[in-house]
Amino acid sequence: MDVAAFVISCLSLVVAGLGTWLANARAKEALEESRRAAADACWSKLQEAVQRLIGFDPAAEPINDRLTNLRIAMMELVEKLGDEWKGLDLWLDSERTLGATFGRLVMEQARPDDSIDRRLKSLEPLMSWAQVLGQNLRYLRSKGHDGPALSELTEHATSMTLSVHEQQGWEPPRTSNPRVRPLDEDLPRS
């Protein structure tokens, strides 16, 4: 009887251990699925903000709210994807700056007596920028992190912004705020 009880106890221990291992594996899968769903929601929210800029006329209504929504959606995505997506924050910030630049260009070129053709022509830089941004977001979402592509996209958006500013005789956009610095600069070094 003692041997039978010992064998049954051992089998119970093995079954319990296997059950615990399977439960942990399923919990990890569920957690990963939850993280993916949260990231997918952020990607979708950013795509929605981009789509709201396609066909938008900043000469007819203020662009501030749309650019604010775009910036918020970009920040949420960067925060959700975290350190796994190095360079995403720099690229998205350069794209936001380029979008604001094209919005300013449209507003300054618009005239109250513009024909439909002239209005559409002046809107083209903003609309095509938003369409390309949407395509690049879809590409990165499906492919995954691509550091070299993000660097290339950042350089391109930055050079486009500087080019438009130069062509229009505008001051280049500020790249930093001297009144703001990262918290870690204030921390003592050990």
Coordinates of N, CA and C in Angstrom, one line a residue:
M1 N 0.8 -1.2 0.0 CA 0.0 0.0 0.0 C 0.9 1.3 0.0
D2 N 1.9 1.3 0.7 CA 2.8 2.5 0.8 C 3.4 2.8 -0.6
V3 N 3.7 1.7 -1.3 CA 4.3 1.9 -2.6 C 3.3 2.5 -3.6
A4 N 2.0 2.0 -3.5 CA 1.0 2.5 -4.4 C 0.7 3.9 -4.0
A5 N 0.7 4.3 -2.8 CA 0.4 5.7 -2.4 C 1.6 6.6 -2.9
F6 N 2.8 6.1 -2.8 CA 3.9 6.8 -3.2 C 3.9 7.1 -4.8
V7 N 3.5 6.0 -5.5 CA 3.4 6.1 -7.0 C 2.3 7.1 -7.3
I8 N 1.2 7.0 -6.7 CA 0.1 7.9 -6.9 C 0.5 9.4 -6.6
S9 N 1.2 9.5 -5.5 CA 1.7 10.9 -5.1 C 2.6 11.4 -6.1
C10 N 3.5 10.6 -6.6 CA 4.5 11.0 -7.7 C 3.8 11.4 -8.9
L11 N 2.8 10.6 -9.4 CA 2.0 10.9 -10.6 C 1.2 12.2 -10.4
S12 N 0.7 12.4 -9.2 CA 0.0 13.6 -8.9 C 0.9 14.8 -9.0
L13 N 2.1 14.7 -8.5 CA 3.1 15.7 -8.5 C 3.5 16.1 -9.9
V14 N 3.7 15.1 -10.7 CA 4.0 15.3 -12.2 C 2.8 16.0 -12.9
V15 N 1.6 15.5 -12.7 CA 0.5 16.1 -13.3 C 0.3 17.6 -12.8
A16 N 0.5 17.8 -11.6 CA 0.4 19.2 -11.0 C 1.4 20.1 -11.6
G17 N 2.7 19.6 -11.7 CA 3.7 20.3 -12.3 C 3.5 20.6 -13.8
L18 N 3.0 19.6 -14.5 CA 2.7 19.8 -15.9 C 1.6 20.8 -16.1
G19 N 0.6 20.7 -15.2 CA -0.6 21.6 -15.3 C -0.1 23.1 -15.0
T20 N 0.7 23.2 -14.0 CA 1.2 24.5 -13.7 C 2.1 25.1 -14.9
W21 N 2.9 24.3 -15.5 CA 3.7 24.7 -16.6 C 2.8 25.2 -17.8
L22 N 1.8 24.4 -18.1 CA 0.8 24.7 -19.1 C 0.1 26.0 -18.8
A23 N -0.4 26.1 -17.6 CA -1.1 27.4 -17.2 C -0.2 28.6 -17.3
N24 N 1.1 28.5 -16.9 CA 2.0 29.6 -17.1 C 2.2 29.9 -18.5
A25 N 2.4 28.9 -19.4 CA 2.6 29.1 -20.8 C 1.4 29.8 -21.4
R26 N 0.2 29.4 -21.0 CA -1.0 30.1 -21.5 C -1.2 31.5 -21.0
A27 N -0.8 31.7 -19.8 CA -0.8 33.1 -19.2 C 0.2 34.0 -20.0
K28 N 1.3 33.5 -20.3 CA 2.3 34.3 -21.0 C 1.8 34.6 -22.4
E29 N 1.2 33.6 -23.1 CA 0.6 33.8 -24.4 C -0.5 34.9 -24.3
A30 N -1.4 34.8 -23.3 CA -2.4 35.8 -23.1 C -1.9 37.2 -22.9
L31 N -0.8 37.3 -22.1 CA -0.2 38.6 -21.8 C 0.4 39.1 -23.1
E32 N 1.1 38.3 -23.9 CA 1.6 38.8 -25.2 C 0.5 39.2 -26.1
E33 N -0.5 38.4 -26.2 CA -1.7 38.8 -27.1 C -2.3 40.1 -26.6
S34 N -2.4 40.3 -25.3 CA -2.9 41.6 -24.8 C -2.0 42.8 -25.2
R35 N -0.7 42.6 -25.1 CA 0.3 43.6 -25.5 C 0.1 43.9 -27.0
R36 N 0.0 42.9 -27.8 CA -0.1 43.1 -29.2 C -1.4 43.8 -29.6
A37 N -2.5 43.5 -28.8 CA -3.8 44.2 -29.1 C -3.7 45.7 -28.7
A38 N -3.0 46.0 -27.6 CA -2.8 47.4 -27.2 C -2.0 48.1 -28.2
A39 N -0.9 47.5 -28.7 CA -0.1 48.1 -29.8 C -0.9 48.3 -31.1
D40 N -1.7 47.3 -31.4 CA -2.5 47.4 -32.6 C -3.5 48.6 -32.5
A41 N -4.0 48.8 -31.3 CA -4.9 49.9 -31.1 C -4.2 51.3 -31.3
C42 N -3.0 51.3 -30.9 CA -2.2 52.6 -31.0 C -1.9 52.8 -32.5
W43 N -1.5 51.7 -33.2 CA -1.2 51.9 -34.7 C -2.5 52.4 -35.4
S44 N -3.6 51.8 -35.0 CA -4.9 52.2 -35.7 C -5.2 53.7 -35.3
K45 N -5.0 54.1 -34.1 CA -5.3 55.4 -33.7 C -4.4 56.4 -34.5
L46 N -3.2 56.1 -34.7 CA -2.3 56.9 -35.4 C -2.7 57.0 -36.9
Q47 N -3.0 55.8 -37.5 CA -3.5 55.8 -38.9 C -4.8 56.7 -39.0
E48 N -5.6 56.7 -38.0 CA -6.8 57.5 -38.1 C -6.5 59.0 -38.1
A49 N -5.5 59.4 -37.2 CA -5.1 60.8 -37.2 C -4.4 61.2 -38.5
V50 N -3.7 60.3 -39.1 CA -3.1 60.6 -40.4 C -4.2 60.7 -41.5
Q51 N -5.1 59.8 -41.5 CA -6.2 59.9 -42.5 C -7.0 61.2 -42.4
R52 N -7.1 61.7 -41.2 CA -7.9 63.0 -41.1 C -7.2 64.1 -41.7
L53 N -5.9 64.0 -42.0 CA -5.1 65.0 -42.7 C -5.2 65.0 -44.2
I54 N -5.6 63.8 -44.7 CA -5.7 63.6 -46.2 C -7.0 64.4 -46.6
G55 N -6.9 65.3 -47.5 CA -8.0 66.0 -48.0 C -8.4 67.2 -47.1
F56 N -7.6 67.4 -46.1 CA -7.9 68.5 -45.1 C -7.4 69.8 -45.7
D57 N -8.2 70.9 -45.5 CA -7.8 72.2 -46.0 C -7.5 73.1 -44.8
P58 N -6.2 73.3 -44.4 CA -5.9 74.2 -43.3 C -6.3 75.7 -43.6
A59 N -6.6 76.0 -44.8 CA -7.0 77.4 -45.1 C -8.4 77.6 -44.8
A60 N -9.2 76.5 -44.7 CA -10.6 76.6 -44.4 C -10.9 76.4 -43.0
E61 N -10.1 75.6 -42.2 CA -10.3 75.4 -40.8 C -9.0 75.2 -40.1
P62 N -8.9 75.5 -38.8 CA -7.6 75.4 -38.2 C -7.0 74.0 -38.2
I63 N -5.7 74.0 -38.3 CA -5.0 72.7 -38.4 C -4.6 72.2 -37.0
N64 N -4.6 73.1 -36.0 CA -4.1 72.8 -34.7 C -4.6 71.5 -34.1
D65 N -5.9 71.3 -34.1 CA -6.5 70.1 -33.5 C -6.0 68.8 -34.2
R66 N -5.9 68.9 -35.5 CA -5.5 67.7 -36.2 C -4.0 67.4 -36.0
L67 N -3.2 68.4 -35.9 CA -1.8 68.1 -35.6 C -1.6 67.7 -34.1
T68 N -2.4 68.2 -33.3 CA -2.4 67.8 -31.9 C -2.8 66.3 -31.7
N69 N -3.9 65.9 -32.4 CA -4.3 64.5 -32.4 C -3.2 63.6 -33.0
L70 N -2.6 64.1 -34.0 CA -1.5 63.3 -34.7 C -0.3 63.2 -33.7
R71 N 0.1 64.2 -33.0 CA 1.2 64.2 -32.0 C 0.8 63.2 -30.9
I72 N -0.4 63.3 -30.4 CA -0.8 62.5 -29.3 C -0.8 61.0 -29.7
A73 N -1.3 60.7 -30.9 CA -1.3 59.3 -31.3 C 0.1 58.8 -31.6
M74 N 1.0 59.7 -32.0 CA 2.4 59.3 -32.2 C 3.0 59.0 -30.9
M75 N 2.8 59.8 -29.9 CA 3.4 59.6 -28.6 C 2.9 58.3 -28.0
E76 N 1.6 58.0 -28.1 CA 1.0 56.8 -27.6 C 1.7 55.6 -28.2
L77 N 1.9 55.6 -29.5 CA 2.5 54.5 -30.2 C 3.9 54.3 -29.7
V78 N 4.7 55.4 -29.6 CA 6.1 55.3 -29.2 C 6.1 54.7 -27.8
E79 N 5.3 55.2 -26.9 CA 5.3 54.7 -25.5 C 4.9 53.2 -25.4
K80 N 3.9 52.8 -26.3 CA 3.4 51.4 -26.2 C 4.5 50.5 -26.8
L81 N 5.2 50.9 -27.8 CA 6.2 50.0 -28.4 C 7.5 50.0 -27.7
G82 N 7.8 51.1 -27.0 CA 8.9 51.2 -26.1 C 10.3 51.1 -26.7
D83 N 11.2 50.6 -26.0 CA 12.6 50.5 -26.4 C 12.8 49.5 -27.6
E84 N 11.9 48.7 -27.8 CA 12.0 47.7 -28.9 C 12.1 48.4 -30.3
W85 N 11.6 49.6 -30.4 CA 11.5 50.4 -31.6 C 12.3 51.6 -31.6
K86 N 13.6 51.4 -31.4 CA 14.5 52.6 -31.4 C 14.5 53.3 -32.7
G87 N 14.4 54.7 -32.6 CA 14.4 55.5 -33.7 C 13.0 55.9 -34.2
L88 N 12.0 55.2 -33.7 CA 10.6 55.5 -34.1 C 10.2 56.9 -33.6
D89 N 10.6 57.3 -32.4 CA 10.2 58.6 -31.9 C 10.8 59.7 -32.7
L90 N 12.1 59.5 -33.1 CA 12.7 60.6 -33.9 C 12.1 60.7 -35.3
W91 N 11.7 59.6 -35.9 CA 11.1 59.6 -37.2 C 9.7 60.3 -37.1
L92 N 8.9 59.8 -36.1 CA 7.6 60.4 -36.0 C 7.6 61.9 -35.7
D93 N 8.6 62.3 -34.9 CA 8.7 63.7 -34.6 C 9.1 64.5 -35.8
S94 N 10.0 64.0 -36.6 CA 10.4 64.7 -37.9 C 9.2 64.7 -38.9
E95 N 8.4 63.7 -38.9 CA 7.2 63.7 -39.8 C 6.2 64.7 -39.3
R96 N 6.0 64.8 -38.0 CA 5.0 65.8 -37.5 C 5.5 67.2 -37.8
T97 N 6.8 67.5 -37.7 CA 7.3 68.8 -38.1 C 7.1 69.0 -39.5
L98 N 7.3 68.0 -40.4 CA 7.1 68.2 -41.8 C 5.6 68.4 -42.1
G99 N 4.7 67.8 -41.4 CA 3.3 68.0 -41.6 C 2.9 69.4 -41.2
A100 N 3.5 69.9 -40.1 CA 3.2 71.3 -39.7 C 3.7 72.3 -40.7
T101 N 4.9 71.9 -41.3 CA 5.5 72.8 -42.3 C 4.6 72.9 -43.6
F102 N 4.1 71.7 -44.0 CA 3.2 71.7 -45.2 C 1.9 72.4 -44.9
G103 N 1.4 72.3 -43.6 CA 0.2 73.0 -43.2 C 0.4 74.5 -43.3
R104 N 1.5 74.9 -42.8 CA 1.8 76.4 -42.9 C 1.9 76.8 -44.4
L105 N 2.6 76.0 -45.2 CA 2.7 76.4 -46.6 C 1.3 76.5 -47.3
V106 N 0.4 75.6 -47.0 CA -0.9 75.7 -47.6 C -1.6 76.9 -47.1
M107 N -1.5 77.2 -45.8 CA -2.2 78.4 -45.2 C -1.7 79.7 -45.8
E108 N -0.4 79.8 -46.0 CA 0.2 81.0 -46.6 C 0.0 81.1 -48.1
Q109 N -0.2 80.0 -48.8 CA -0.4 80.1 -50.2 C -1.9 80.3 -50.6
A110 N -2.8 80.0 -49.7 CA -4.2 80.1 -49.9 C -4.7 81.6 -50.1
R111 N -5.6 81.8 -51.0 CA -6.2 83.1 -51.3 C -7.7 82.9 -51.3
P112 N -8.4 83.9 -50.8 CA -9.9 83.7 -50.7 C -10.5 83.5 -52.1
D113 N -9.9 84.0 -53.2 CA -10.5 83.8 -54.5 C -9.9 82.6 -55.3
D114 N -9.3 81.7 -54.6 CA -8.7 80.6 -55.3 C -9.7 79.7 -56.0
S115 N -9.3 79.3 -57.2 CA -10.2 78.4 -58.0 C -10.0 77.0 -57.3
I116 N -10.9 76.1 -57.7 CA -10.8 74.8 -57.1 C -9.5 74.1 -57.5
D117 N -9.1 74.3 -58.8 CA -7.9 73.7 -59.2 C -6.7 74.3 -58.5
R118 N -6.7 75.6 -58.2 CA -5.5 76.2 -57.5 C -5.5 75.7 -56.1
R119 N -6.7 75.6 -55.5 CA -6.8 75.1 -54.1 C -6.3 73.7 -54.0
L120 N -6.7 72.8 -54.9 CA -6.2 71.5 -54.9 C -4.7 71.4 -55.1
K121 N -4.2 72.2 -56.0 CA -2.8 72.2 -56.2 C -2.0 72.7 -54.9
S122 N -2.5 73.7 -54.2 CA -1.8 74.1 -53.0 C -2.0 73.1 -51.9
L123 N -3.0 72.3 -51.9 CA -3.2 71.3 -50.9 C -2.3 70.0 -51.1
E124 N -1.9 69.8 -52.3 CA -1.2 68.6 -52.7 C 0.0 68.3 -51.8
P125 N 0.9 69.2 -51.4 CA 2.0 68.8 -50.5 C 1.5 68.2 -49.2
L126 N 0.5 68.7 -48.6 CA 0.0 68.2 -47.3 C -0.7 66.9 -47.5
M127 N -1.5 66.8 -48.6 CA -2.2 65.5 -48.8 C -1.2 64.4 -49.2
S128 N -0.3 64.7 -50.1 CA 0.6 63.6 -50.5 C 1.5 63.2 -49.3
W129 N 1.9 64.2 -48.5 CA 2.7 63.8 -47.3 C 1.9 62.9 -46.4
A130 N 0.6 63.2 -46.1 CA -0.2 62.4 -45.2 C -0.4 61.0 -45.9
Q131 N -0.5 60.9 -47.2 CA -0.7 59.6 -47.8 C 0.6 58.7 -47.7
V132 N 1.7 59.4 -47.9 CA 3.0 58.6 -47.8 C 3.2 58.2 -46.4
L133 N 2.9 59.1 -45.4 CA 3.1 58.8 -44.0 C 2.2 57.6 -43.7
G134 N 1.0 57.5 -44.1 CA 0.1 56.4 -43.9 C 0.7 55.1 -44.5
Q135 N 1.2 55.2 -45.7 CA 1.8 54.0 -46.3 C 3.0 53.5 -45.5
N136 N 3.9 54.4 -45.1 CA 5.1 54.0 -44.3 C 4.7 53.4 -43.0
L137 N 3.6 54.0 -42.3 CA 3.2 53.4 -41.1 C 2.7 52.0 -41.3
R138 N 1.9 51.7 -42.4 CA 1.4 50.4 -42.7 C 2.5 49.4 -42.9
Y139 N 3.5 49.9 -43.7 CA 4.7 49.1 -44.0 C 5.4 48.6 -42.7
L140 N 5.7 49.6 -41.8 CA 6.4 49.3 -40.6 C 5.6 48.4 -39.7
R141 N 4.3 48.7 -39.7 CA 3.4 47.8 -38.8 C 3.5 46.4 -39.2
S142 N 3.4 46.2 -40.5 CA 3.4 44.8 -41.0 C 4.8 44.1 -41.0
K143 N 5.8 44.9 -41.3 CA 7.2 44.4 -41.3 C 7.8 44.2 -39.9
G144 N 7.6 45.2 -39.1 CA 8.2 45.2 -37.8 C 9.3 46.3 -37.8
H145 N 10.0 46.3 -36.7 CA 11.0 47.3 -36.5 C 12.1 47.2 -37.6
D146 N 12.5 48.3 -38.1 CA 13.5 48.4 -39.2 C 14.3 49.7 -38.9
G147 N 15.4 49.5 -38.1 CA 16.2 50.7 -37.7 C 16.8 51.5 -38.9
P148 N 17.4 50.8 -39.9 CA 17.9 51.6 -41.0 C 16.8 52.3 -41.8
A149 N 15.6 51.7 -41.9 CA 14.5 52.4 -42.6 C 14.1 53.6 -41.8
L150 N 14.0 53.5 -40.5 CA 13.6 54.6 -39.7 C 14.6 55.7 -39.8
S151 N 15.9 55.4 -39.8 CA 16.9 56.4 -39.9 C 16.8 57.2 -41.3
E152 N 16.6 56.4 -42.3 CA 16.4 57.0 -43.7 C 15.2 57.9 -43.7
L153 N 14.1 57.4 -43.2 CA 12.8 58.2 -43.2 C 13.0 59.5 -42.4
T154 N 13.7 59.4 -41.2 CA 14.0 60.6 -40.4 C 14.8 61.6 -41.2
E155 N 15.8 61.1 -41.8 CA 16.7 62.0 -42.6 C 15.9 62.7 -43.7
H156 N 15.1 61.9 -44.4 CA 14.3 62.4 -45.5 C 13.3 63.5 -45.0
A157 N 12.6 63.2 -44.0 CA 11.6 64.2 -43.4 C 12.3 65.5 -43.0
T158 N 13.4 65.3 -42.3 CA 14.1 66.5 -41.8 C 14.6 67.3 -43.0
S159 N 15.2 66.7 -44.0 CA 15.7 67.4 -45.1 C 14.6 68.1 -45.9
M160 N 13.4 67.4 -46.0 CA 12.3 68.0 -46.7 C 11.8 69.3 -45.9
T161 N 11.7 69.2 -44.6 CA 11.3 70.3 -43.8 C 12.3 71.5 -44.0
L162 N 13.6 71.2 -43.9 CA 14.5 72.3 -44.1 C 14.5 72.9 -45.5
S163 N 14.2 72.1 -46.5 CA 14.1 72.5 -47.8 C 13.0 73.5 -48.0
V164 N 11.8 73.1 -47.5 CA 10.6 74.0 -47.6 C 10.9 75.3 -46.9
H165 N 11.4 75.2 -45.7 CA 11.7 76.4 -44.9 C 12.6 77.3 -45.7
E166 N 13.7 76.7 -46.2 CA 14.6 77.5 -47.0 C 14.0 78.2 -48.2
Q167 N 13.2 77.4 -49.0 CA 12.5 77.9 -50.2 C 11.6 79.0 -49.9
Q168 N 10.9 79.0 -48.7 CA 10.0 80.0 -48.3 C 10.6 81.2 -47.6
G169 N 11.9 81.1 -47.2 CA 12.5 82.1 -46.5 C 12.2 82.1 -45.0
W170 N 11.7 81.0 -44.5 CA 11.4 80.9 -43.1 C 12.6 80.5 -42.3
E171 N 12.5 80.8 -41.0 CA 13.6 80.3 -40.1 C 13.4 78.8 -40.0
P172 N 14.5 78.1 -39.9 CA 14.4 76.6 -39.7 C 13.6 76.3 -38.4
P173 N 12.9 75.2 -38.3 CA 12.2 74.9 -37.1 C 13.2 74.6 -36.0
R174 N 12.8 74.9 -34.8 CA 13.6 74.6 -33.6 C 13.6 73.1 -33.4
T175 N 14.8 72.6 -33.1 CA 14.9 71.2 -32.8 C 15.0 70.8 -31.3
S176 N 15.1 71.9 -30.5 CA 15.1 71.7 -29.1 C 14.6 72.9 -28.4
N177 N 14.2 72.8 -27.1 CA 13.8 73.9 -26.3 C 14.8 74.1 -25.2
P178 N 15.5 75.2 -25.2 CA 16.5 75.4 -24.2 C 16.0 75.4 -22.7
R179 N 14.7 75.5 -22.5 CA 14.1 75.5 -21.2 C 13.8 74.1 -20.7
V180 N 13.9 73.1 -21.6 CA 13.6 71.8 -21.2 C 14.8 70.9 -21.4
R181 N 15.0 70.0 -20.4 CA 16.1 69.0 -20.6 C 15.6 67.7 -19.9
P182 N 16.2 66.6 -20.3 CA 15.8 65.3 -19.8 C 16.1 65.3 -18.3
L183 N 15.3 64.6 -17.6 CA 15.4 64.5 -16.1 C 16.8 63.9 -15.7
D184 N 17.3 62.9 -16.5 CA 18.5 62.3 -16.1 C 19.7 63.2 -16.1
E185 N 19.6 64.4 -16.7 CA 20.7 65.4 -16.7 C 20.8 66.0 -15.3
D186 N 19.7 66.0 -14.5 CA 19.7 66.6 -13.2 C 20.2 65.6 -12.1
L187 N 20.2 64.3 -12.4 CA 20.5 63.3 -11.5 C 22.0 63.2 -11.2
P188 N 22.5 63.0 -10.0 CA 23.9 62.9 -9.7 C 24.5 61.6 -10.4
R189 N 25.7 61.8 -10.8 CA 26.4 60.6 -11.5 C 27.1 59.9 -10.4
S190 N 27.1 58.6 -10.5 CA 27.9 57.8 -9.5 C 29.1 57.1 -10.1

